[in-house]
Amino acid sequence: FLFIFAKIFIMIWFILSVLTAFLTSVKSVFIKKSVSAKNIDEYVVAWVSALFAVPFSLAVLFAIGLPDIYKMFWPALVIGGTLTVVWLVLMAKAIKYSDLSLAMPLLAFSPLFVVATAPFIVKEIPNLFGLVGVSLIVLGAYTLNIQERRKGFLAPFKILFKEKGAVLMLIVAFIGGLSGSFDKMGIVNSSAIFWVFASNAFAAATLFILLMLRKNNHLKQFSSNLSILILIGIIAGISQISQMTATGLTLVAYVVAVKRTSIVISVLLGWLIFKEKNIRERLMGALIMLAGVLFIVFS
């Protein structure tokens, strides 16, 4: 009986992690449809993504109760919440300007940036597994545009920096790596679910103020595209709660590793839904980058 219970327990975190990866990819599809096809402002999409995570996390908090909050929570909230605002807006912009199959795999650079900056910030030198992971991520990024190789050896890298969406996604990946430290600080000084609630409430409030300061008619955009925006918000809310619940059941590294399969799922969805080209090269590049992420995560 205990063996069966243990197997079910293990499967729950894995299922939740796979669900998180799938929902992350599906959310990117609806974001692209909204900002590209429907021309919805990126700030509206970012606001909805943060806003709908609030009631989902609040409902869980009512069930499990409020945690103790320590003083370092507040600076973590201000810095981490601000980074979340920038991350959400730039993510929507990156998806708008580039193919999903090109932009989403670049999220794999997030752990690479953490490894690259660790020796200078926390005096940590990556081990052999970490260095192999970094190499695979760089190789995978090269493979994404390997068809450009005929224009020169460095052409596959150069094309990334000519793509507006790709450059924005690299910035998103850097911010993601940077914000991880503040996420951890916020969780340690409260709880995982409370941090999801607080950081998204902060981001939603900040984005609402920014929306009011911008000249576009955002209320009309929201009301006339209610269904797709609510769908994006619900998917964002469920994926965050799913990820945090999985994190509570196993090691963070395991959840991150499974979640990063979203870069491969996104490539396939970009091909199936948006008929994006060069899918073989991009799928191969995404798989290589995923392998690199796994090496770093388990190093």
PDB file of C-alpha atoms in Angstrom:
ATOM      1  CA  PHE A   1       0.000   0.000   0.000  1.00  0.00           C
ATOM      2  CA  LEU A   2       2.801   2.441   0.918  1.00  0.00           C
ATOM      3  CA  PHE A   3       4.589   1.644  -2.358  1.00  0.00           C
ATOM      4  CA  ILE A   4       1.436   2.421  -4.374  1.00  0.00           C
ATOM      5  CA  PHE A   5       0.891   5.635  -2.405  1.00  0.00           C
ATOM      6  CA  ALA A   6       4.500   6.691  -3.042  1.00  0.00           C
ATOM      7  CA  LYS A   7       4.121   6.032  -6.790  1.00  0.00           C
ATOM      8  CA  ILE A   8       0.939   8.116  -6.926  1.00  0.00           C
ATOM      9  CA  PHE A   9       2.678  10.895  -4.960  1.00  0.00           C
ATOM     10  CA  ILE A  10       5.555  10.932  -7.442  1.00  0.00           C
ATOM     11  CA  MET A  11       3.175  10.961 -10.396  1.00  0.00           C
ATOM     12  CA  ILE A  12       1.271  13.971  -9.027  1.00  0.00           C
ATOM     13  CA  TRP A  13       4.268  16.327  -9.146  1.00  0.00           C
ATOM     14  CA  PHE A  14       5.226  15.000 -12.578  1.00  0.00           C
ATOM     15  CA  ILE A  15       1.711  15.438 -13.973  1.00  0.00           C
ATOM     16  CA  LEU A  16       1.503  18.962 -12.541  1.00  0.00           C
ATOM     17  CA  SER A  17       4.911  19.828 -14.038  1.00  0.00           C
ATOM     18  CA  VAL A  18       3.893  18.512 -17.468  1.00  0.00           C
ATOM     19  CA  LEU A  19       0.639  20.467 -17.152  1.00  0.00           C
ATOM     20  CA  THR A  20       2.669  23.604 -16.380  1.00  0.00           C
ATOM     21  CA  ALA A  21       4.839  23.070 -19.466  1.00  0.00           C
ATOM     22  CA  PHE A  22       1.827  22.470 -21.701  1.00  0.00           C
ATOM     23  CA  LEU A  23      -0.104  25.476 -20.367  1.00  0.00           C
ATOM     24  CA  THR A  24       2.957  27.711 -20.772  1.00  0.00           C
ATOM     25  CA  SER A  25       3.137  26.741 -24.444  1.00  0.00           C
ATOM     26  CA  VAL A  26      -0.608  27.119 -25.012  1.00  0.00           C
ATOM     27  CA  LYS A  27      -0.532  30.540 -23.326  1.00  0.00           C
ATOM     28  CA  SER A  28       2.177  31.652 -25.768  1.00  0.00           C
ATOM     29  CA  VAL A  29      -0.071  30.621 -28.676  1.00  0.00           C
ATOM     30  CA  PHE A  30      -2.980  32.732 -27.402  1.00  0.00           C
ATOM     31  CA  ILE A  31      -0.645  35.642 -26.644  1.00  0.00           C
ATOM     32  CA  LYS A  32       0.606  35.542 -30.240  1.00  0.00           C
ATOM     33  CA  LYS A  33      -2.953  35.392 -31.554  1.00  0.00           C
ATOM     34  CA  SER A  34      -3.936  38.377 -29.408  1.00  0.00           C
ATOM     35  CA  VAL A  35      -0.965  40.696 -30.037  1.00  0.00           C
ATOM     36  CA  SER A  36      -0.438  39.737 -33.694  1.00  0.00           C
ATOM     37  CA  ALA A  37      -3.783  38.804 -35.244  1.00  0.00           C
ATOM     38  CA  LYS A  38      -6.005  40.963 -33.018  1.00  0.00           C
ATOM     39  CA  ASN A  39      -3.423  43.721 -32.442  1.00  0.00           C
ATOM     40  CA  ILE A  40      -4.120  43.899 -28.712  1.00  0.00           C
ATOM     41  CA  ASP A  41      -1.680  46.071 -26.774  1.00  0.00           C
ATOM     42  CA  GLU A  42       1.103  44.075 -25.084  1.00  0.00           C
ATOM     43  CA  TYR A  43       0.454  45.898 -21.798  1.00  0.00           C
ATOM     44  CA  VAL A  44      -3.153  44.641 -21.770  1.00  0.00           C
ATOM     45  CA  VAL A  45      -1.983  41.047 -22.295  1.00  0.00           C
ATOM     46  CA  ALA A  46       0.660  41.422 -19.576  1.00  0.00           C
ATOM     47  CA  TRP A  47      -1.881  42.914 -17.162  1.00  0.00           C
ATOM     48  CA  VAL A  48      -4.354  40.082 -17.728  1.00  0.00           C
ATOM     49  CA  SER A  49      -1.606  37.468 -17.240  1.00  0.00           C
ATOM     50  CA  ALA A  50      -0.769  38.903 -13.809  1.00  0.00           C
ATOM     51  CA  LEU A  51      -4.328  39.772 -12.775  1.00  0.00           C
ATOM     52  CA  PHE A  52      -5.848  36.301 -13.137  1.00  0.00           C
ATOM     53  CA  ALA A  53      -3.112  34.648 -11.072  1.00  0.00           C
ATOM     54  CA  VAL A  54      -4.352  36.674  -8.081  1.00  0.00           C
ATOM     55  CA  PRO A  55      -7.798  35.051  -7.492  1.00  0.00           C
ATOM     56  CA  PHE A  56      -6.414  31.539  -8.115  1.00  0.00           C
ATOM     57  CA  SER A  57      -3.633  31.968  -5.548  1.00  0.00           C
ATOM     58  CA  LEU A  58      -5.975  33.767  -3.163  1.00  0.00           C
ATOM     59  CA  ALA A  59      -8.374  30.814  -3.229  1.00  0.00           C
ATOM     60  CA  VAL A  60      -5.527  28.449  -2.312  1.00  0.00           C
ATOM     61  CA  LEU A  61      -4.442  30.798   0.499  1.00  0.00           C
ATOM     62  CA  PHE A  62      -7.946  30.713   1.972  1.00  0.00           C
ATOM     63  CA  ALA A  63      -7.660  26.919   2.071  1.00  0.00           C
ATOM     64  CA  ILE A  64      -4.154  26.663   3.576  1.00  0.00           C
ATOM     65  CA  GLY A  65      -3.993  29.882   5.592  1.00  0.00           C
ATOM     66  CA  LEU A  66      -1.683  32.887   5.591  1.00  0.00           C
ATOM     67  CA  PRO A  67       2.034  32.369   6.305  1.00  0.00           C
ATOM     68  CA  ASP A  68       4.287  34.404   8.574  1.00  0.00           C
ATOM     69  CA  ILE A  69       5.817  37.303   6.662  1.00  0.00           C
ATOM     70  CA  TYR A  70       9.351  38.446   7.418  1.00  0.00           C
ATOM     71  CA  LYS A  71      10.984  41.811   6.731  1.00  0.00           C
ATOM     72  CA  MET A  72      13.015  40.775   3.667  1.00  0.00           C
ATOM     73  CA  PHE A  73       9.758  39.900   1.911  1.00  0.00           C
ATOM     74  CA  TRP A  74       9.048  43.560   1.155  1.00  0.00           C
ATOM     75  CA  PRO A  75      12.203  44.482  -0.773  1.00  0.00           C
ATOM     76  CA  ALA A  76      11.879  41.153  -2.612  1.00  0.00           C
ATOM     77  CA  LEU A  77       8.303  42.094  -3.547  1.00  0.00           C
ATOM     78  CA  VAL A  78       9.213  45.541  -4.887  1.00  0.00           C
ATOM     79  CA  ILE A  79      12.207  44.347  -6.920  1.00  0.00           C
ATOM     80  CA  GLY A  80      10.760  40.971  -7.934  1.00  0.00           C
ATOM     81  CA  GLY A  81       7.358  42.480  -8.771  1.00  0.00           C
ATOM     82  CA  THR A  82       8.957  45.172 -10.923  1.00  0.00           C
ATOM     83  CA  LEU A  83      10.996  42.557 -12.782  1.00  0.00           C
ATOM     84  CA  THR A  84       7.776  40.578 -13.322  1.00  0.00           C
ATOM     85  CA  VAL A  85       6.153  43.629 -14.951  1.00  0.00           C
ATOM     86  CA  VAL A  86       9.072  44.075 -17.363  1.00  0.00           C
ATOM     87  CA  TRP A  87       9.216  40.310 -18.020  1.00  0.00           C
ATOM     88  CA  LEU A  88       5.513  40.057 -18.900  1.00  0.00           C
ATOM     89  CA  VAL A  89       5.529  43.057 -21.258  1.00  0.00           C
ATOM     90  CA  LEU A  90       8.729  42.051 -23.071  1.00  0.00           C
ATOM     91  CA  MET A  91       7.526  38.445 -23.351  1.00  0.00           C
ATOM     92  CA  ALA A  92       4.369  39.595 -25.167  1.00  0.00           C
ATOM     93  CA  LYS A  93       6.425  41.870 -27.433  1.00  0.00           C
ATOM     94  CA  ALA A  94       8.923  39.086 -28.232  1.00  0.00           C
ATOM     95  CA  ILE A  95       6.138  36.683 -29.190  1.00  0.00           C
ATOM     96  CA  LYS A  96       4.533  39.403 -31.322  1.00  0.00           C
ATOM     97  CA  TYR A  97       7.642  40.106 -33.402  1.00  0.00           C
ATOM     98  CA  SER A  98       9.067  36.585 -33.858  1.00  0.00           C
ATOM     99  CA  ASP A  99       7.945  33.050 -34.639  1.00  0.00           C
ATOM    100  CA  LEU A 100       7.124  30.958 -31.570  1.00  0.00           C
ATOM    101  CA  SER A 101       9.516  28.294 -32.836  1.00  0.00           C
ATOM    102  CA  LEU A 102      12.363  30.841 -32.783  1.00  0.00           C
ATOM    103  CA  ALA A 103      11.505  32.958 -29.744  1.00  0.00           C
ATOM    104  CA  MET A 104      10.398  30.398 -27.134  1.00  0.00           C
ATOM    105  CA  PRO A 105      13.534  28.176 -27.236  1.00  0.00           C
ATOM    106  CA  LEU A 106      15.589  31.241 -26.290  1.00  0.00           C
ATOM    107  CA  LEU A 107      14.079  31.008 -22.793  1.00  0.00           C
ATOM    108  CA  ALA A 108      16.639  28.240 -22.314  1.00  0.00           C
ATOM    109  CA  PHE A 109      19.213  31.019 -21.966  1.00  0.00           C
ATOM    110  CA  SER A 110      17.753  31.868 -18.548  1.00  0.00           C
ATOM    111  CA  PRO A 111      19.733  29.209 -16.611  1.00  0.00           C
ATOM    112  CA  LEU A 112      22.759  29.979 -18.797  1.00  0.00           C
ATOM    113  CA  PHE A 113      22.701  33.594 -17.598  1.00  0.00           C
ATOM    114  CA  VAL A 114      22.479  32.362 -13.999  1.00  0.00           C
ATOM    115  CA  VAL A 115      25.524  30.134 -14.485  1.00  0.00           C
ATOM    116  CA  ALA A 116      27.425  32.876 -16.331  1.00  0.00           C
ATOM    117  CA  THR A 117      26.863  35.488 -13.610  1.00  0.00           C
ATOM    118  CA  ALA A 118      27.251  33.171 -10.589  1.00  0.00           C
ATOM    119  CA  PRO A 119      31.090  33.463 -10.408  1.00  0.00           C
ATOM    120  CA  PHE A 120      30.804  37.258 -10.104  1.00  0.00           C
ATOM    121  CA  ILE A 121      27.747  37.518  -7.843  1.00  0.00           C
ATOM    122  CA  VAL A 122      27.944  34.558  -5.456  1.00  0.00           C
ATOM    123  CA  LYS A 123      31.483  33.306  -6.262  1.00  0.00           C
ATOM    124  CA  GLU A 124      30.189  29.970  -7.552  1.00  0.00           C
ATOM    125  CA  ILE A 125      32.111  28.271 -10.365  1.00  0.00           C
ATOM    126  CA  PRO A 126      30.039  25.934 -12.561  1.00  0.00           C
ATOM    127  CA  ASN A 127      31.100  22.279 -12.561  1.00  0.00           C
ATOM    128  CA  LEU A 128      31.625  20.107 -15.630  1.00  0.00           C
ATOM    129  CA  PHE A 129      27.898  19.372 -16.016  1.00  0.00           C
ATOM    130  CA  GLY A 130      27.140  23.104 -15.887  1.00  0.00           C
ATOM    131  CA  LEU A 131      29.755  23.889 -18.546  1.00  0.00           C
ATOM    132  CA  VAL A 132      28.397  21.117 -20.793  1.00  0.00           C
ATOM    133  CA  GLY A 133      24.904  22.573 -20.318  1.00  0.00           C
ATOM    134  CA  VAL A 134      26.089  26.057 -21.301  1.00  0.00           C
ATOM    135  CA  SER A 135      27.786  24.647 -24.410  1.00  0.00           C
ATOM    136  CA  LEU A 136      24.643  22.745 -25.445  1.00  0.00           C
ATOM    137  CA  ILE A 137      22.441  25.820 -25.062  1.00  0.00           C
ATOM    138  CA  VAL A 138      24.788  27.862 -27.253  1.00  0.00           C
ATOM    139  CA  LEU A 139      24.945  25.020 -29.796  1.00  0.00           C
ATOM    140  CA  GLY A 140      21.150  24.745 -29.781  1.00  0.00           C
ATOM    141  CA  ALA A 141      20.778  28.490 -30.385  1.00  0.00           C
ATOM    142  CA  TYR A 142      23.156  28.129 -33.340  1.00  0.00           C
ATOM    143  CA  THR A 143      21.096  25.221 -34.696  1.00  0.00           C
ATOM    144  CA  LEU A 144      17.855  27.257 -34.611  1.00  0.00           C
ATOM    145  CA  ASN A 145      19.078  29.202 -37.664  1.00  0.00           C
ATOM    146  CA  ILE A 146      21.629  26.754 -39.039  1.00  0.00           C
ATOM    147  CA  GLN A 147      20.144  27.166 -42.547  1.00  0.00           C
ATOM    148  CA  GLU A 148      21.853  30.598 -42.522  1.00  0.00           C
ATOM    149  CA  ARG A 149      25.252  28.854 -42.256  1.00  0.00           C
ATOM    150  CA  ARG A 150      25.831  29.331 -45.985  1.00  0.00           C
ATOM    151  CA  LYS A 151      26.118  33.098 -45.356  1.00  0.00           C
ATOM    152  CA  GLY A 152      29.026  32.607 -42.977  1.00  0.00           C
ATOM    153  CA  PHE A 153      30.003  30.619 -39.900  1.00  0.00           C
ATOM    154  CA  LEU A 154      28.563  33.166 -37.441  1.00  0.00           C
ATOM    155  CA  ALA A 155      25.453  33.925 -39.522  1.00  0.00           C
ATOM    156  CA  PRO A 156      23.110  31.727 -37.393  1.00  0.00           C
ATOM    157  CA  PHE A 157      24.036  33.856 -34.353  1.00  0.00           C
ATOM    158  CA  LYS A 158      23.938  37.161 -36.234  1.00  0.00           C
ATOM    159  CA  ILE A 159      20.401  36.510 -37.478  1.00  0.00           C
ATOM    160  CA  LEU A 160      19.215  36.250 -33.867  1.00  0.00           C
ATOM    161  CA  PHE A 161      20.372  39.794 -33.180  1.00  0.00           C
ATOM    162  CA  LYS A 162      18.628  41.042 -36.322  1.00  0.00           C
ATOM    163  CA  GLU A 163      15.303  39.591 -35.132  1.00  0.00           C
ATOM    164  CA  LYS A 164      13.576  42.085 -32.833  1.00  0.00           C
ATOM    165  CA  GLY A 165      11.577  39.371 -31.109  1.00  0.00           C
ATOM    166  CA  ALA A 166      14.663  37.196 -30.574  1.00  0.00           C
ATOM    167  CA  VAL A 167      16.580  40.065 -28.958  1.00  0.00           C
ATOM    168  CA  LEU A 168      13.614  40.821 -26.692  1.00  0.00           C
ATOM    169  CA  MET A 169      13.344  37.143 -25.710  1.00  0.00           C
ATOM    170  CA  LEU A 170      17.029  37.064 -24.780  1.00  0.00           C
ATOM    171  CA  ILE A 171      16.348  40.030 -22.487  1.00  0.00           C
ATOM    172  CA  VAL A 172      13.340  38.133 -21.083  1.00  0.00           C
ATOM    173  CA  ALA A 173      15.582  35.133 -20.409  1.00  0.00           C
ATOM    174  CA  PHE A 174      18.112  37.355 -18.637  1.00  0.00           C
ATOM    175  CA  ILE A 175      15.401  38.936 -16.481  1.00  0.00           C
ATOM    176  CA  GLY A 176      14.048  35.457 -15.716  1.00  0.00           C
ATOM    177  CA  GLY A 177      17.449  34.350 -14.464  1.00  0.00           C
ATOM    178  CA  LEU A 178      17.841  37.546 -12.428  1.00  0.00           C
ATOM    179  CA  SER A 179      14.360  37.455 -10.886  1.00  0.00           C
ATOM    180  CA  GLY A 180      14.819  33.872  -9.653  1.00  0.00           C
ATOM    181  CA  SER A 181      16.882  35.121  -6.710  1.00  0.00           C
ATOM    182  CA  PHE A 182      14.148  37.546  -5.653  1.00  0.00           C
ATOM    183  CA  ASP A 183      11.473  34.884  -6.116  1.00  0.00           C
ATOM    184  CA  LYS A 184      13.420  32.644  -3.754  1.00  0.00           C
ATOM    185  CA  MET A 185      13.839  35.489  -1.261  1.00  0.00           C
ATOM    186  CA  GLY A 186      10.104  36.183  -1.351  1.00  0.00           C
ATOM    187  CA  ILE A 187       9.173  32.514  -0.901  1.00  0.00           C
ATOM    188  CA  VAL A 188      11.637  32.002   1.976  1.00  0.00           C
ATOM    189  CA  ASN A 189      10.213  35.059   3.744  1.00  0.00           C
ATOM    190  CA  SER A 190       6.563  34.016   3.251  1.00  0.00           C
ATOM    191  CA  SER A 191       5.422  30.939   1.286  1.00  0.00           C
ATOM    192  CA  ALA A 192       5.289  29.825  -2.346  1.00  0.00           C
ATOM    193  CA  ILE A 193       1.558  30.448  -2.829  1.00  0.00           C
ATOM    194  CA  PHE A 194       1.600  33.752  -0.958  1.00  0.00           C
ATOM    195  CA  TRP A 195       4.496  34.882  -3.136  1.00  0.00           C
ATOM    196  CA  VAL A 196       2.503  34.031  -6.296  1.00  0.00           C
ATOM    197  CA  PHE A 197      -0.390  36.078  -4.921  1.00  0.00           C
ATOM    198  CA  ALA A 198       1.667  39.075  -3.776  1.00  0.00           C
ATOM    199  CA  SER A 199       4.025  39.350  -6.750  1.00  0.00           C
ATOM    200  CA  ASN A 200       1.184  39.085  -9.263  1.00  0.00           C
ATOM    201  CA  ALA A 201      -0.988  41.536  -7.319  1.00  0.00           C
ATOM    202  CA  PHE A 202       1.939  43.989  -7.334  1.00  0.00           C
ATOM    203  CA  ALA A 203       2.510  43.430 -11.071  1.00  0.00           C
ATOM    204  CA  ALA A 204      -1.211  43.734 -11.908  1.00  0.00           C
ATOM    205  CA  ALA A 205      -1.545  46.988  -9.938  1.00  0.00           C
ATOM    206  CA  THR A 206       1.587  48.449 -11.547  1.00  0.00           C
ATOM    207  CA  LEU A 207       0.486  47.461 -15.048  1.00  0.00           C
ATOM    208  CA  PHE A 208      -2.971  48.956 -14.457  1.00  0.00           C
ATOM    209  CA  ILE A 209      -1.367  52.304 -13.587  1.00  0.00           C
ATOM    210  CA  LEU A 210       0.800  52.083 -16.723  1.00  0.00           C
ATOM    211  CA  LEU A 211      -2.285  51.295 -18.813  1.00  0.00           C
ATOM    212  CA  MET A 212      -4.058  54.386 -17.480  1.00  0.00           C
ATOM    213  CA  LEU A 213      -1.033  56.530 -18.362  1.00  0.00           C
ATOM    214  CA  ARG A 214      -0.819  55.249 -21.924  1.00  0.00           C
ATOM    215  CA  LYS A 215      -2.916  56.879 -24.674  1.00  0.00           C
ATOM    216  CA  ASN A 216      -4.454  53.754 -26.224  1.00  0.00           C
ATOM    217  CA  ASN A 217      -8.064  52.892 -25.470  1.00  0.00           C
ATOM    218  CA  HIS A 218      -7.265  49.843 -23.368  1.00  0.00           C
ATOM    219  CA  LEU A 219     -10.720  49.435 -21.825  1.00  0.00           C
ATOM    220  CA  LYS A 220     -12.213  49.094 -25.303  1.00  0.00           C
ATOM    221  CA  GLN A 221      -9.502  46.567 -26.250  1.00  0.00           C
ATOM    222  CA  PHE A 222     -10.300  44.567 -23.131  1.00  0.00           C
ATOM    223  CA  SER A 223     -14.080  44.576 -23.595  1.00  0.00           C
ATOM    224  CA  SER A 224     -13.969  43.763 -27.320  1.00  0.00           C
ATOM    225  CA  ASN A 225     -11.491  40.880 -26.849  1.00  0.00           C
ATOM    226  CA  LEU A 226     -12.832  39.603 -23.552  1.00  0.00           C
ATOM    227  CA  SER A 227     -12.866  35.885 -24.366  1.00  0.00           C
ATOM    228  CA  ILE A 228      -9.250  35.492 -25.503  1.00  0.00           C
ATOM    229  CA  LEU A 229      -7.902  37.769 -22.742  1.00  0.00           C
ATOM    230  CA  ILE A 230      -9.799  35.915 -20.018  1.00  0.00           C
ATOM    231  CA  LEU A 231      -8.532  32.641 -21.494  1.00  0.00           C
ATOM    232  CA  ILE A 232      -4.924  33.907 -21.320  1.00  0.00           C
ATOM    233  CA  GLY A 233      -5.475  34.994 -17.727  1.00  0.00           C
ATOM    234  CA  ILE A 234      -7.008  31.691 -16.641  1.00  0.00           C
ATOM    235  CA  ILE A 235      -4.220  29.685 -18.286  1.00  0.00           C
ATOM    236  CA  ALA A 236      -1.600  31.916 -16.616  1.00  0.00           C
ATOM    237  CA  GLY A 237      -3.252  31.517 -13.216  1.00  0.00           C
ATOM    238  CA  ILE A 238      -3.617  27.738 -13.407  1.00  0.00           C
ATOM    239  CA  SER A 239      -0.055  27.237 -14.695  1.00  0.00           C
ATOM    240  CA  GLN A 240       1.454  29.238 -11.822  1.00  0.00           C
ATOM    241  CA  ILE A 241      -0.518  27.383  -9.163  1.00  0.00           C
ATOM    242  CA  SER A 242       0.285  24.072 -10.857  1.00  0.00           C
ATOM    243  CA  GLN A 243       4.002  24.889 -10.848  1.00  0.00           C
ATOM    244  CA  MET A 244       4.073  25.995  -7.210  1.00  0.00           C
ATOM    245  CA  THR A 245       2.093  22.932  -6.105  1.00  0.00           C
ATOM    246  CA  ALA A 246       4.510  20.647  -7.960  1.00  0.00           C
ATOM    247  CA  THR A 247       7.439  22.493  -6.362  1.00  0.00           C
ATOM    248  CA  GLY A 248       5.971  21.740  -2.950  1.00  0.00           C
ATOM    249  CA  LEU A 249       5.931  18.009  -3.739  1.00  0.00           C
ATOM    250  CA  THR A 250       9.463  17.537  -5.067  1.00  0.00           C
ATOM    251  CA  LEU A 251      12.784  19.277  -5.749  1.00  0.00           C
ATOM    252  CA  VAL A 252      12.641  22.613  -7.596  1.00  0.00           C
ATOM    253  CA  ALA A 253      15.195  21.319 -10.103  1.00  0.00           C
ATOM    254  CA  TYR A 254      12.882  18.497 -11.184  1.00  0.00           C
ATOM    255  CA  VAL A 255       9.959  20.862 -11.762  1.00  0.00           C
ATOM    256  CA  VAL A 256      12.131  23.329 -13.713  1.00  0.00           C
ATOM    257  CA  ALA A 257      13.510  20.512 -15.866  1.00  0.00           C
ATOM    258  CA  VAL A 258      10.048  19.242 -16.821  1.00  0.00           C
ATOM    259  CA  LYS A 259       8.660  22.762 -17.288  1.00  0.00           C
ATOM    260  CA  ARG A 260      11.388  23.589 -19.798  1.00  0.00           C
ATOM    261  CA  THR A 261       9.941  20.983 -22.169  1.00  0.00           C
ATOM    262  CA  SER A 262       7.602  23.858 -23.033  1.00  0.00           C
ATOM    263  CA  ILE A 263      10.249  25.145 -25.461  1.00  0.00           C
ATOM    264  CA  VAL A 264       9.862  21.978 -27.540  1.00  0.00           C
ATOM    265  CA  ILE A 265       6.052  22.025 -27.277  1.00  0.00           C
ATOM    266  CA  SER A 266       6.036  25.682 -28.387  1.00  0.00           C
ATOM    267  CA  VAL A 267       8.102  24.860 -31.479  1.00  0.00           C
ATOM    268  CA  LEU A 268       5.607  22.159 -32.455  1.00  0.00           C
ATOM    269  CA  LEU A 269       2.620  24.435 -31.807  1.00  0.00           C
ATOM    270  CA  GLY A 270       4.237  27.194 -33.880  1.00  0.00           C
ATOM    271  CA  TRP A 271       4.489  24.753 -36.770  1.00  0.00           C
ATOM    272  CA  LEU A 272       1.008  23.228 -36.356  1.00  0.00           C
ATOM    273  CA  ILE A 273      -0.948  26.443 -35.713  1.00  0.00           C
ATOM    274  CA  PHE A 274       1.012  29.240 -37.391  1.00  0.00           C
ATOM    275  CA  LYS A 275       2.650  27.121 -40.153  1.00  0.00           C
ATOM    276  CA  GLU A 276       6.108  28.418 -39.217  1.00  0.00           C
ATOM    277  CA  LYS A 277       9.023  27.380 -41.418  1.00  0.00           C
ATOM    278  CA  ASN A 278      12.411  25.710 -40.833  1.00  0.00           C
ATOM    279  CA  ILE A 279      10.738  23.501 -38.257  1.00  0.00           C
ATOM    280  CA  ARG A 280      13.315  20.680 -38.416  1.00  0.00           C
ATOM    281  CA  GLU A 281      16.231  22.969 -37.572  1.00  0.00           C
ATOM    282  CA  ARG A 282      14.270  24.756 -34.844  1.00  0.00           C
ATOM    283  CA  LEU A 283      13.007  21.531 -33.304  1.00  0.00           C
ATOM    284  CA  MET A 284      16.531  20.112 -33.274  1.00  0.00           C
ATOM    285  CA  GLY A 285      17.846  23.345 -31.771  1.00  0.00           C
ATOM    286  CA  ALA A 286      15.123  23.326 -29.093  1.00  0.00           C
ATOM    287  CA  LEU A 287      15.919  19.704 -28.171  1.00  0.00           C
ATOM    288  CA  ILE A 288      19.640  20.486 -27.871  1.00  0.00           C
ATOM    289  CA  MET A 289      18.876  23.525 -25.719  1.00  0.00           C
ATOM    290  CA  LEU A 290      16.553  21.455 -23.534  1.00  0.00           C
ATOM    291  CA  ALA A 291      19.384  18.960 -23.018  1.00  0.00           C
ATOM    292  CA  GLY A 292      21.596  21.886 -21.997  1.00  0.00           C
ATOM    293  CA  VAL A 293      19.006  23.045 -19.470  1.00  0.00           C
ATOM    294  CA  LEU A 294      18.869  19.534 -17.971  1.00  0.00           C
ATOM    295  CA  PHE A 295      22.649  19.466 -17.588  1.00  0.00           C
ATOM    296  CA  ILE A 296      22.597  22.826 -15.776  1.00  0.00           C
ATOM    297  CA  VAL A 297      19.598  21.982 -13.591  1.00  0.00           C
ATOM    298  CA  PHE A 298      21.111  18.707 -12.408  1.00  0.00           C
ATOM    299  CA  SER A 299      24.713  19.915 -12.210  1.00  0.00           C
TER     300      SER A 299
END
